[in-house]
Amino acid sequence: KINHQIILKLNYQKIHLNLNGNEIDGYTFYIHNLGRFDSVFLIKSLYNKKGYKLDITWKDNSILSVVIHKDKFKIYLLDSIKLVQVNLYKLLTDFKCNIKKSIFPHKFINKNTLYYNGMLPDYKYYDKIDYKLYSIIKKKNGNNWSVKNECLKYLECDVKGLLEAMNKLNERIFLNYNLNITRFKTLPSLAMAVFTTGYYDEDCNIKVIKGFLEKDIRKAYFGGNVNVYENKIDLAYLYDMNSQYPYAMLNDMPVGNPTFSTDKNLENYFGFVYGEVTPPSENQLKNLYIQYRDNKNKVSTPRHKFTRMIFSEEIKSAITDGYKFNVIYGYKFEKGKDVFKDFVKHFYDLKKNATNDVDRLLSKLFLNSLYGKFGMKDIYSKLKIVSNKKGEYLKKHYNYSYFGKLDDN
């Protein structure tokens, strides 16, 4: 339970964070959508304030965490949307929180209406609100509606609601898997911890591959393969295919120590192979699906011959559709059986038999988050706040992802 406050004093252009004493030392605070919104204001407010130091970690142009140091203590800011990837309204609703996200006319607010008092703003200023609900609010408030009061109520519901939701999440994860959510910045990392502590059989021998081998094998990764084959359909059926990631996770997996090989026989491989792909003619296969990435990083499914790295089982399946493949070299792995079976079965059964929205949401998120974790690039960037002069030096001498100015210097 949190029995202290971080006081946010808001006015038109400034936001101040008052850290009072050492009573909050070591605490973790969650902010929903910290990485792409609130962090901008917090960083700008604190970066040049005397006595403060910020350690900021980001990935894929989104801030994952902010550690605020002051004197001899520090606090941690994490993004709750990285753990439960839904908006705050859905989070509080699905978790059946006592505190709900309140209604506020965001479109009504500008510099001229900040101190507005009077009749409830018109329905058009509310976003995606049922008119029946609007009528209830109007009847309740009458002519006594204040931007300031409603804004403070709205913010209080957001903060207290998020606290209730994160406490519920932490309780569920701790009781079921003996893990504290504050140790994990993202849902995939939490899913990995659940898997490794409760469902991973060490005899499977999943290898963590680094260096040149990792870079070479990663060339086989193309992401989703989506093509439009017909531009118009007069009569059709729509099918919703669910749990595709979990289904794929039940297949055999490459495990153990990889072995480099120039064996030309594709049937001797379970792993990744580099070679020449010959696509079938249009008479054999109208719609091609084996992808190719050219030297300009453009992805296509060409009709001509090309070379690429590919998963052995993917090209074996393609051969049954008319593709041909000549192996140049490859990496042989052991065939891992049922590597993720227990994990998938647990969360799929939990999803299927869930009697509440919380368990249904969590099981779905876990099922879709673990698999991709094994293919992620392990790159985390540090965000540094420096002077313009230092920034220009870094631009000239180092690799960087993004530069942005906070103020004149």
Tab-separated table of C-alpha atoms in Angstrom:
chain	number	residue	atom	x	y	z
A	1	LYS	CA	0.000	0.000	0.000
A	2	ILE	CA	1.222	3.457	-0.840
A	3	ASN	CA	0.723	5.802	2.105
A	4	HIS	CA	2.491	8.844	0.761
A	5	GLN	CA	2.012	11.250	-2.096
A	6	ILE	CA	3.821	12.538	-5.079
A	7	ILE	CA	2.189	15.910	-5.548
A	8	LEU	CA	1.637	17.088	-9.100
A	9	LYS	CA	0.983	20.821	-9.256
A	10	LEU	CA	-0.377	21.733	-12.643
A	11	ASN	CA	-0.896	25.084	-14.261
A	12	TYR	CA	-1.046	26.182	-17.880
A	13	GLN	CA	2.601	25.740	-18.850
A	14	LYS	CA	4.440	24.111	-15.959
A	15	ILE	CA	4.449	20.834	-14.124
A	16	HIS	CA	6.350	20.440	-10.843
A	17	LEU	CA	7.172	17.192	-9.072
A	18	ASN	CA	7.785	17.632	-5.340
A	19	LEU	CA	9.702	14.763	-3.755
A	20	ASN	CA	9.280	15.062	-0.011
A	21	GLY	CA	11.891	13.421	2.213
A	22	ASN	CA	13.249	9.892	2.062
A	23	GLU	CA	9.918	8.180	2.738
A	24	ILE	CA	9.488	7.341	-0.974
A	25	ASP	CA	13.010	5.946	-1.444
A	26	GLY	CA	12.937	2.837	-3.624
A	27	TYR	CA	9.253	3.084	-4.566
A	28	THR	CA	7.989	2.227	-8.044
A	29	PHE	CA	5.335	4.426	-9.646
A	30	TYR	CA	3.311	3.444	-12.708
A	31	ILE	CA	2.147	5.940	-15.291
A	32	HIS	CA	-0.129	4.761	-18.113
A	33	ASN	CA	1.515	5.648	-21.441
A	34	LEU	CA	4.584	7.110	-19.716
A	35	GLY	CA	6.804	6.334	-22.699
A	36	ARG	CA	4.973	8.417	-25.270
A	37	PHE	CA	3.338	11.202	-23.290
A	38	ASP	CA	3.859	11.967	-19.588
A	39	SER	CA	7.617	11.403	-19.677
A	40	VAL	CA	8.067	14.412	-21.970
A	41	PHE	CA	6.730	16.792	-19.301
A	42	LEU	CA	8.535	15.093	-16.404
A	43	ILE	CA	11.906	15.058	-18.152
A	44	LYS	CA	11.679	18.661	-19.277
A	45	SER	CA	10.691	19.738	-15.772
A	46	LEU	CA	13.484	17.884	-13.964
A	47	TYR	CA	16.479	17.615	-16.281
A	48	ASN	CA	18.113	20.914	-15.243
A	49	LYS	CA	16.688	21.150	-11.721
A	50	LYS	CA	19.447	21.279	-9.144
A	51	GLY	CA	19.975	18.067	-7.178
A	52	TYR	CA	18.179	15.783	-9.620
A	53	LYS	CA	19.660	13.114	-11.848
A	54	LEU	CA	17.714	11.100	-14.428
A	55	ASP	CA	18.508	7.636	-15.807
A	56	ILE	CA	16.275	6.956	-18.805
A	57	THR	CA	15.996	3.682	-20.733
A	58	TRP	CA	14.194	3.497	-24.041
A	59	LYS	CA	13.577	1.008	-26.825
A	60	ASP	CA	11.964	1.414	-30.251
A	61	ASN	CA	11.502	5.175	-29.748
A	62	SER	CA	9.513	4.701	-26.556
A	63	ILE	CA	10.717	5.304	-23.004
A	64	LEU	CA	10.585	2.159	-20.847
A	65	SER	CA	11.653	3.588	-17.500
A	66	VAL	CA	12.820	6.732	-15.746
A	67	VAL	CA	14.856	6.558	-12.544
A	68	ILE	CA	14.869	9.835	-10.603
A	69	HIS	CA	17.794	10.322	-8.215
A	70	LYS	CA	17.709	13.054	-5.579
A	71	ASP	CA	20.243	13.314	-2.775
A	72	LYS	CA	20.598	9.789	-1.342
A	73	PHE	CA	17.396	8.246	-2.628
A	74	LYS	CA	15.748	7.316	-5.915
A	75	ILE	CA	12.338	6.365	-7.291
A	76	TYR	CA	11.377	4.365	-10.366
A	77	LEU	CA	8.812	5.352	-12.973
A	78	LEU	CA	7.506	2.536	-15.186
A	79	ASP	CA	4.924	2.459	-17.978
A	80	SER	CA	1.891	0.338	-17.074
A	81	ILE	CA	0.812	0.159	-20.730
A	82	LYS	CA	3.936	-1.943	-21.399
A	83	LEU	CA	2.517	-4.608	-19.067
A	84	VAL	CA	-1.188	-4.370	-19.934
A	85	GLN	CA	-1.385	-3.163	-23.503
A	86	VAL	CA	-4.853	-1.631	-23.449
A	87	ASN	CA	-6.117	1.879	-22.832
A	88	LEU	CA	-6.884	2.929	-19.267
A	89	TYR	CA	-10.667	2.794	-19.754
A	90	LYS	CA	-10.534	-0.852	-20.872
A	91	LEU	CA	-7.989	-1.715	-18.178
A	92	LEU	CA	-10.193	-0.412	-15.346
A	93	THR	CA	-13.302	-1.974	-16.903
A	94	ASP	CA	-11.789	-5.411	-17.549
A	95	PHE	CA	-10.165	-5.506	-14.113
A	96	LYS	CA	-13.555	-4.603	-12.603
A	97	CYS	CA	-11.984	-1.769	-10.616
A	98	ASN	CA	-14.170	0.143	-8.156
A	99	ILE	CA	-12.805	3.368	-9.622
A	100	LYS	CA	-13.758	3.911	-13.267
A	101	LYS	CA	-12.238	6.271	-15.790
A	102	SER	CA	-14.357	9.407	-15.720
A	103	ILE	CA	-15.798	11.372	-18.642
A	104	PHE	CA	-14.201	14.644	-19.712
A	105	PRO	CA	-14.797	16.960	-22.723
A	106	HIS	CA	-11.226	17.099	-24.037
A	107	LYS	CA	-12.261	18.943	-27.206
A	108	PHE	CA	-13.672	21.784	-25.106
A	109	ILE	CA	-10.344	22.692	-23.502
A	110	ASN	CA	-8.184	25.539	-24.839
A	111	LYS	CA	-6.401	28.514	-23.329
A	112	ASN	CA	-9.645	30.507	-23.300
A	113	THR	CA	-11.702	27.905	-21.400
A	114	LEU	CA	-9.235	26.930	-18.656
A	115	TYR	CA	-11.169	28.855	-16.001
A	116	TYR	CA	-14.654	28.191	-17.387
A	117	ASN	CA	-17.566	27.890	-14.950
A	118	GLY	CA	-21.141	27.462	-16.128
A	119	MET	CA	-23.321	25.069	-18.100
A	120	LEU	CA	-22.088	21.625	-19.056
A	121	PRO	CA	-20.250	21.804	-22.430
A	122	ASP	CA	-22.190	20.610	-25.466
A	123	TYR	CA	-22.316	16.903	-26.412
A	124	LYS	CA	-20.075	17.535	-29.443
A	125	TYR	CA	-17.076	18.184	-27.171
A	126	TYR	CA	-17.163	14.637	-25.753
A	127	ASP	CA	-15.387	11.814	-27.523
A	128	LYS	CA	-17.218	8.485	-28.043
A	129	ILE	CA	-19.769	8.993	-25.280
A	130	ASP	CA	-23.319	7.624	-25.338
A	131	TYR	CA	-25.906	10.424	-25.479
A	132	LYS	CA	-27.880	8.750	-22.702
A	133	LEU	CA	-24.850	8.988	-20.403
A	134	TYR	CA	-24.346	12.616	-21.455
A	135	SER	CA	-27.974	13.371	-20.482
A	136	ILE	CA	-27.412	11.866	-17.030
A	137	ILE	CA	-24.279	14.000	-16.524
A	138	LYS	CA	-26.150	17.093	-17.699
A	139	LYS	CA	-29.023	16.472	-15.329
A	140	LYS	CA	-26.648	15.935	-12.409
A	141	ASN	CA	-24.448	18.984	-13.021
A	142	GLY	CA	-27.006	21.500	-14.287
A	143	ASN	CA	-25.411	24.932	-14.556
A	144	ASN	CA	-22.703	24.217	-12.003
A	145	TRP	CA	-19.843	22.807	-14.092
A	146	SER	CA	-16.187	23.848	-13.608
A	147	VAL	CA	-13.216	22.991	-15.847
A	148	LYS	CA	-10.837	23.088	-12.887
A	149	ASN	CA	-12.930	20.885	-10.596
A	150	GLU	CA	-13.791	18.363	-13.302
A	151	CYS	CA	-10.163	18.211	-14.477
A	152	LEU	CA	-8.932	17.470	-10.948
A	153	LYS	CA	-11.643	14.811	-10.502
A	154	TYR	CA	-10.686	13.269	-13.848
A	155	LEU	CA	-6.983	13.134	-12.924
A	156	GLU	CA	-7.730	11.710	-9.479
A	157	CYS	CA	-9.809	8.892	-10.997
A	158	ASP	CA	-6.986	8.122	-13.436
A	159	VAL	CA	-4.356	7.912	-10.701
A	160	LYS	CA	-6.413	5.992	-8.124
A	161	GLY	CA	-7.913	3.720	-10.769
A	162	LEU	CA	-4.497	2.828	-12.158
A	163	LEU	CA	-3.205	2.100	-8.649
A	164	GLU	CA	-6.140	-0.250	-8.031
A	165	ALA	CA	-5.586	-2.039	-11.357
A	166	MET	CA	-1.836	-2.479	-10.877
A	167	ASN	CA	-2.356	-3.789	-7.336
A	168	LYS	CA	-4.806	-6.358	-8.736
A	169	LEU	CA	-2.358	-7.332	-11.462
A	170	ASN	CA	0.562	-7.653	-9.044
A	171	GLU	CA	-1.502	-9.750	-6.627
A	172	ARG	CA	-2.522	-12.182	-9.379
A	173	ILE	CA	0.992	-12.538	-10.778
A	174	PHE	CA	2.573	-12.945	-7.335
A	175	LEU	CA	0.058	-15.490	-6.053
A	176	ASN	CA	0.119	-17.583	-9.241
A	177	TYR	CA	3.753	-17.289	-10.371
A	178	ASN	CA	5.662	-15.872	-7.360
A	179	LEU	CA	6.914	-12.869	-9.348
A	180	ASN	CA	6.843	-9.146	-8.556
A	181	ILE	CA	5.726	-7.123	-11.590
A	182	THR	CA	7.972	-4.160	-10.683
A	183	ARG	CA	11.015	-6.212	-11.739
A	184	PHE	CA	9.846	-6.256	-15.359
A	185	LYS	CA	9.511	-3.276	-17.688
A	186	THR	CA	7.459	-5.036	-20.383
A	187	LEU	CA	4.923	-7.818	-20.741
A	188	PRO	CA	7.228	-9.978	-22.934
A	189	SER	CA	9.924	-9.867	-20.224
A	190	LEU	CA	7.342	-10.825	-17.590
A	191	ALA	CA	6.047	-13.633	-19.825
A	192	MET	CA	9.623	-14.879	-20.253
A	193	ALA	CA	10.085	-14.922	-16.468
A	194	VAL	CA	6.838	-16.869	-16.001
A	195	PHE	CA	7.993	-19.386	-18.632
A	196	THR	CA	11.553	-19.848	-17.342
A	197	THR	CA	10.575	-20.133	-13.666
A	198	GLY	CA	7.550	-22.370	-14.093
A	199	TYR	CA	7.445	-24.123	-17.456
A	200	TYR	CA	10.959	-24.419	-18.907
A	201	ASP	CA	12.534	-27.873	-18.956
A	202	GLU	CA	16.324	-27.372	-18.944
A	203	ASP	CA	16.733	-30.577	-20.943
A	204	CYS	CA	15.272	-28.633	-23.904
A	205	ASN	CA	18.528	-26.650	-24.003
A	206	ILE	CA	17.349	-23.420	-25.663
A	207	LYS	CA	20.483	-21.559	-26.747
A	208	VAL	CA	21.053	-17.818	-26.545
A	209	ILE	CA	22.887	-17.048	-29.792
A	210	LYS	CA	25.057	-13.958	-30.206
A	211	GLY	CA	27.525	-12.426	-32.641
A	212	PHE	CA	27.845	-13.261	-36.344
A	213	LEU	CA	25.740	-16.421	-36.049
A	214	GLU	CA	22.814	-14.458	-34.606
A	215	LYS	CA	23.074	-11.821	-37.359
A	216	ASP	CA	23.214	-14.477	-40.087
A	217	ILE	CA	20.228	-16.433	-38.784
A	218	ARG	CA	18.241	-13.210	-38.262
A	219	LYS	CA	18.285	-12.710	-42.052
A	220	ALA	CA	15.618	-15.436	-42.146
A	221	TYR	CA	13.256	-13.190	-40.133
A	222	PHE	CA	10.787	-11.325	-42.342
A	223	GLY	CA	7.841	-10.651	-40.060
A	224	GLY	CA	4.265	-11.004	-41.275
A	225	ASN	CA	3.503	-12.010	-44.856
A	226	VAL	CA	0.351	-10.208	-45.969
A	227	ASN	CA	-0.790	-9.973	-49.592
A	228	VAL	CA	-4.031	-8.993	-51.300
A	229	TYR	CA	-4.779	-11.673	-53.882
A	230	GLU	CA	-8.277	-10.631	-54.962
A	231	ASN	CA	-9.442	-7.002	-55.100
A	232	LYS	CA	-13.167	-7.795	-55.239
A	233	ILE	CA	-15.207	-10.640	-53.774
A	234	ASP	CA	-18.951	-10.876	-54.401
A	235	LEU	CA	-19.755	-13.674	-51.978
A	236	ALA	CA	-17.465	-14.826	-49.184
A	237	TYR	CA	-17.211	-16.188	-45.651
A	238	LEU	CA	-15.205	-14.457	-42.937
A	239	TYR	CA	-13.235	-16.657	-40.537
A	240	ASP	CA	-11.612	-15.498	-37.313
A	241	MET	CA	-8.515	-17.604	-36.695
A	242	ASN	CA	-7.511	-17.261	-33.054
A	243	SER	CA	-4.400	-18.191	-31.097
A	244	GLN	CA	-2.094	-18.498	-34.120
A	245	TYR	CA	1.075	-17.730	-32.118
A	246	PRO	CA	0.293	-20.341	-29.436
A	247	TYR	CA	-0.559	-22.884	-32.153
A	248	ALA	CA	2.791	-22.269	-33.872
A	249	MET	CA	4.558	-22.652	-30.510
A	250	LEU	CA	3.419	-26.265	-30.314
A	251	ASN	CA	5.602	-27.176	-33.318
A	252	ASP	CA	9.114	-28.631	-32.977
A	253	MET	CA	11.696	-25.952	-32.143
A	254	PRO	CA	15.413	-25.632	-32.987
A	255	VAL	CA	17.365	-26.167	-29.749
A	256	GLY	CA	20.856	-27.211	-28.652
A	257	ASN	CA	24.210	-26.175	-30.098
A	258	PRO	CA	23.997	-25.107	-33.776
A	259	THR	CA	26.410	-26.795	-36.184
A	260	PHE	CA	27.625	-25.112	-39.382
A	261	SER	CA	27.288	-27.381	-42.425
A	262	THR	CA	27.745	-27.360	-46.210
A	263	ASP	CA	25.630	-30.502	-46.574
A	264	LYS	CA	23.629	-30.112	-49.819
A	265	ASN	CA	20.792	-32.403	-48.723
A	266	LEU	CA	17.955	-30.277	-47.324
A	267	GLU	CA	16.382	-33.297	-45.630
A	268	ASN	CA	19.404	-33.516	-43.308
A	269	TYR	CA	18.643	-30.074	-41.839
A	270	PHE	CA	16.460	-28.923	-39.013
A	271	GLY	CA	17.467	-25.302	-38.568
A	272	PHE	CA	18.355	-22.522	-40.961
A	273	VAL	CA	19.654	-22.850	-44.511
A	274	TYR	CA	21.036	-20.388	-47.028
A	275	GLY	CA	20.540	-21.198	-50.688
A	276	GLU	CA	19.000	-20.494	-54.084
A	277	VAL	CA	15.221	-20.309	-54.318
A	278	THR	CA	13.497	-21.029	-57.641
A	279	PRO	CA	9.822	-20.006	-57.530
A	280	PRO	CA	7.193	-22.066	-59.409
A	281	SER	CA	5.551	-20.833	-62.610
A	282	GLU	CA	2.201	-19.060	-62.482
A	283	ASN	CA	0.531	-22.205	-63.815
A	284	GLN	CA	1.909	-24.154	-60.843
A	285	LEU	CA	1.207	-21.534	-58.162
A	286	LYS	CA	-0.683	-18.324	-58.842
A	287	ASN	CA	0.144	-16.576	-55.550
A	288	LEU	CA	3.755	-16.721	-54.350
A	289	TYR	CA	4.632	-16.418	-50.661
A	290	ILE	CA	8.382	-16.957	-50.085
A	291	GLN	CA	9.745	-13.477	-49.469
A	292	TYR	CA	12.915	-11.798	-50.694
A	293	ARG	CA	14.631	-8.672	-49.385
A	294	ASP	CA	16.769	-6.750	-51.908
A	295	ASN	CA	19.799	-4.531	-51.224
A	296	LYS	CA	17.460	-1.553	-50.740
A	297	ASN	CA	15.621	-3.444	-47.959
A	298	LYS	CA	12.476	-3.798	-50.081
A	299	VAL	CA	10.517	-7.016	-49.500
A	300	SER	CA	8.716	-8.799	-52.346
A	301	THR	CA	7.686	-12.290	-53.503
A	302	PRO	CA	9.434	-12.473	-56.897
A	303	ARG	CA	8.999	-14.932	-59.717
A	304	HIS	CA	12.747	-14.970	-60.534
A	305	LYS	CA	15.517	-16.915	-58.789
A	306	PHE	CA	17.044	-15.413	-55.632
A	307	THR	CA	19.144	-16.405	-52.624
A	308	ARG	CA	18.232	-16.009	-48.967
A	309	MET	CA	18.445	-17.506	-45.467
A	310	ILE	CA	15.300	-19.406	-44.474
A	311	PHE	CA	14.016	-21.806	-41.807
A	312	SER	CA	14.417	-25.354	-43.111
A	313	GLU	CA	10.822	-26.422	-42.383
A	314	GLU	CA	9.430	-23.369	-44.172
A	315	ILE	CA	11.248	-24.139	-47.419
A	316	LYS	CA	10.436	-27.866	-47.139
A	317	SER	CA	6.746	-26.948	-46.992
A	318	ALA	CA	7.147	-24.567	-49.955
A	319	ILE	CA	8.686	-27.343	-52.072
A	320	THR	CA	5.356	-29.195	-51.918
A	321	ASP	CA	3.828	-26.138	-53.658
A	322	GLY	CA	6.343	-26.158	-56.511
A	323	TYR	CA	9.308	-24.173	-55.125
A	324	LYS	CA	12.826	-25.516	-55.673
A	325	PHE	CA	15.783	-24.940	-53.357
A	326	ASN	CA	19.529	-25.551	-53.647
A	327	VAL	CA	21.386	-25.513	-50.327
A	328	ILE	CA	24.656	-23.535	-50.179
A	329	TYR	CA	25.230	-23.829	-46.404
A	330	GLY	CA	23.257	-23.937	-43.193
A	331	TYR	CA	23.073	-24.380	-39.420
A	332	LYS	CA	21.807	-27.683	-38.011
A	333	PHE	CA	19.967	-27.724	-34.675
A	334	GLU	CA	18.500	-30.445	-32.520
A	335	LYS	CA	14.741	-30.912	-32.768
A	336	GLY	CA	13.060	-29.766	-29.547
A	337	LYS	CA	9.752	-31.455	-28.743
A	338	ASP	CA	6.985	-29.748	-26.709
A	339	VAL	CA	9.236	-26.860	-25.675
A	340	PHE	CA	6.297	-24.513	-24.997
A	341	LYS	CA	3.499	-27.082	-24.627
A	342	ASP	CA	2.912	-26.728	-20.858
A	343	PHE	CA	3.040	-22.916	-20.999
A	344	VAL	CA	0.595	-22.770	-23.908
A	345	LYS	CA	-1.760	-25.347	-22.381
A	346	HIS	CA	-1.867	-23.489	-19.047
A	347	PHE	CA	-2.717	-20.083	-20.502
A	348	TYR	CA	-4.970	-21.405	-23.272
A	349	ASP	CA	-7.033	-23.346	-20.723
A	350	LEU	CA	-7.083	-20.268	-18.482
A	351	LYS	CA	-8.362	-18.180	-21.389
A	352	LYS	CA	-10.944	-20.751	-22.477
A	353	ASN	CA	-12.315	-21.331	-18.968
A	354	ALA	CA	-11.988	-17.765	-17.649
A	355	THR	CA	-14.985	-16.623	-15.640
A	356	ASN	CA	-13.830	-13.004	-15.474
A	357	ASP	CA	-12.364	-10.447	-17.868
A	358	VAL	CA	-9.101	-10.116	-15.908
A	359	ASP	CA	-8.010	-13.742	-16.360
A	360	ARG	CA	-9.195	-13.726	-19.982
A	361	LEU	CA	-7.204	-10.571	-20.791
A	362	LEU	CA	-4.044	-11.698	-18.971
A	363	SER	CA	-4.022	-15.162	-20.528
A	364	LYS	CA	-4.455	-13.688	-24.012
A	365	LEU	CA	-1.636	-11.193	-23.436
A	366	PHE	CA	0.730	-13.883	-22.125
A	367	LEU	CA	-0.045	-16.243	-25.021
A	368	ASN	CA	0.794	-13.550	-27.570
A	369	SER	CA	3.858	-12.082	-25.852
A	370	LEU	CA	6.282	-14.922	-25.106
A	371	TYR	CA	7.070	-16.207	-28.611
A	372	GLY	CA	8.295	-12.871	-29.971
A	373	LYS	CA	10.610	-12.399	-26.988
A	374	PHE	CA	12.871	-15.141	-28.372
A	375	GLY	CA	13.327	-13.210	-31.619
A	376	MET	CA	13.870	-9.716	-30.211
A	377	LYS	CA	17.043	-7.780	-30.786
A	378	ASP	CA	18.621	-7.181	-27.408
A	379	ILE	CA	19.142	-3.457	-27.950
A	380	TYR	CA	18.259	-0.959	-25.254
A	381	SER	CA	19.262	2.659	-25.696
A	382	LYS	CA	20.181	5.181	-23.038
A	383	LEU	CA	18.596	8.589	-23.317
A	384	LYS	CA	20.951	11.372	-22.264
A	385	ILE	CA	20.159	15.045	-21.728
A	386	VAL	CA	23.095	17.245	-22.707
A	387	SER	CA	23.893	20.800	-23.797
A	388	ASN	CA	23.599	21.818	-27.456
A	389	LYS	CA	27.397	21.901	-27.692
A	390	LYS	CA	27.720	18.363	-26.337
A	391	GLY	CA	24.867	17.245	-28.600
A	392	GLU	CA	26.639	18.485	-31.734
A	393	TYR	CA	29.793	16.625	-30.654
A	394	LEU	CA	27.833	13.383	-30.154
A	395	LYS	CA	26.196	13.772	-33.576
A	396	LYS	CA	29.591	13.952	-35.265
A	397	HIS	CA	31.359	11.167	-33.367
A	398	TYR	CA	28.732	8.582	-32.304
A	399	ASN	CA	25.759	6.591	-33.595
A	400	TYR	CA	22.416	7.841	-32.337
A	401	SER	CA	18.712	7.166	-32.858
A	402	TYR	CA	17.055	10.497	-32.226
A	403	PHE	CA	17.836	14.083	-31.249
A	404	GLY	CA	15.313	16.583	-29.895
A	405	LYS	CA	15.703	19.991	-28.269
A	406	LEU	CA	14.224	20.664	-24.838
A	407	ASP	CA	14.967	24.388	-24.713
A	408	ASP	CA	17.407	26.979	-26.091
A	409	ASN	CA	20.503	25.275	-24.694
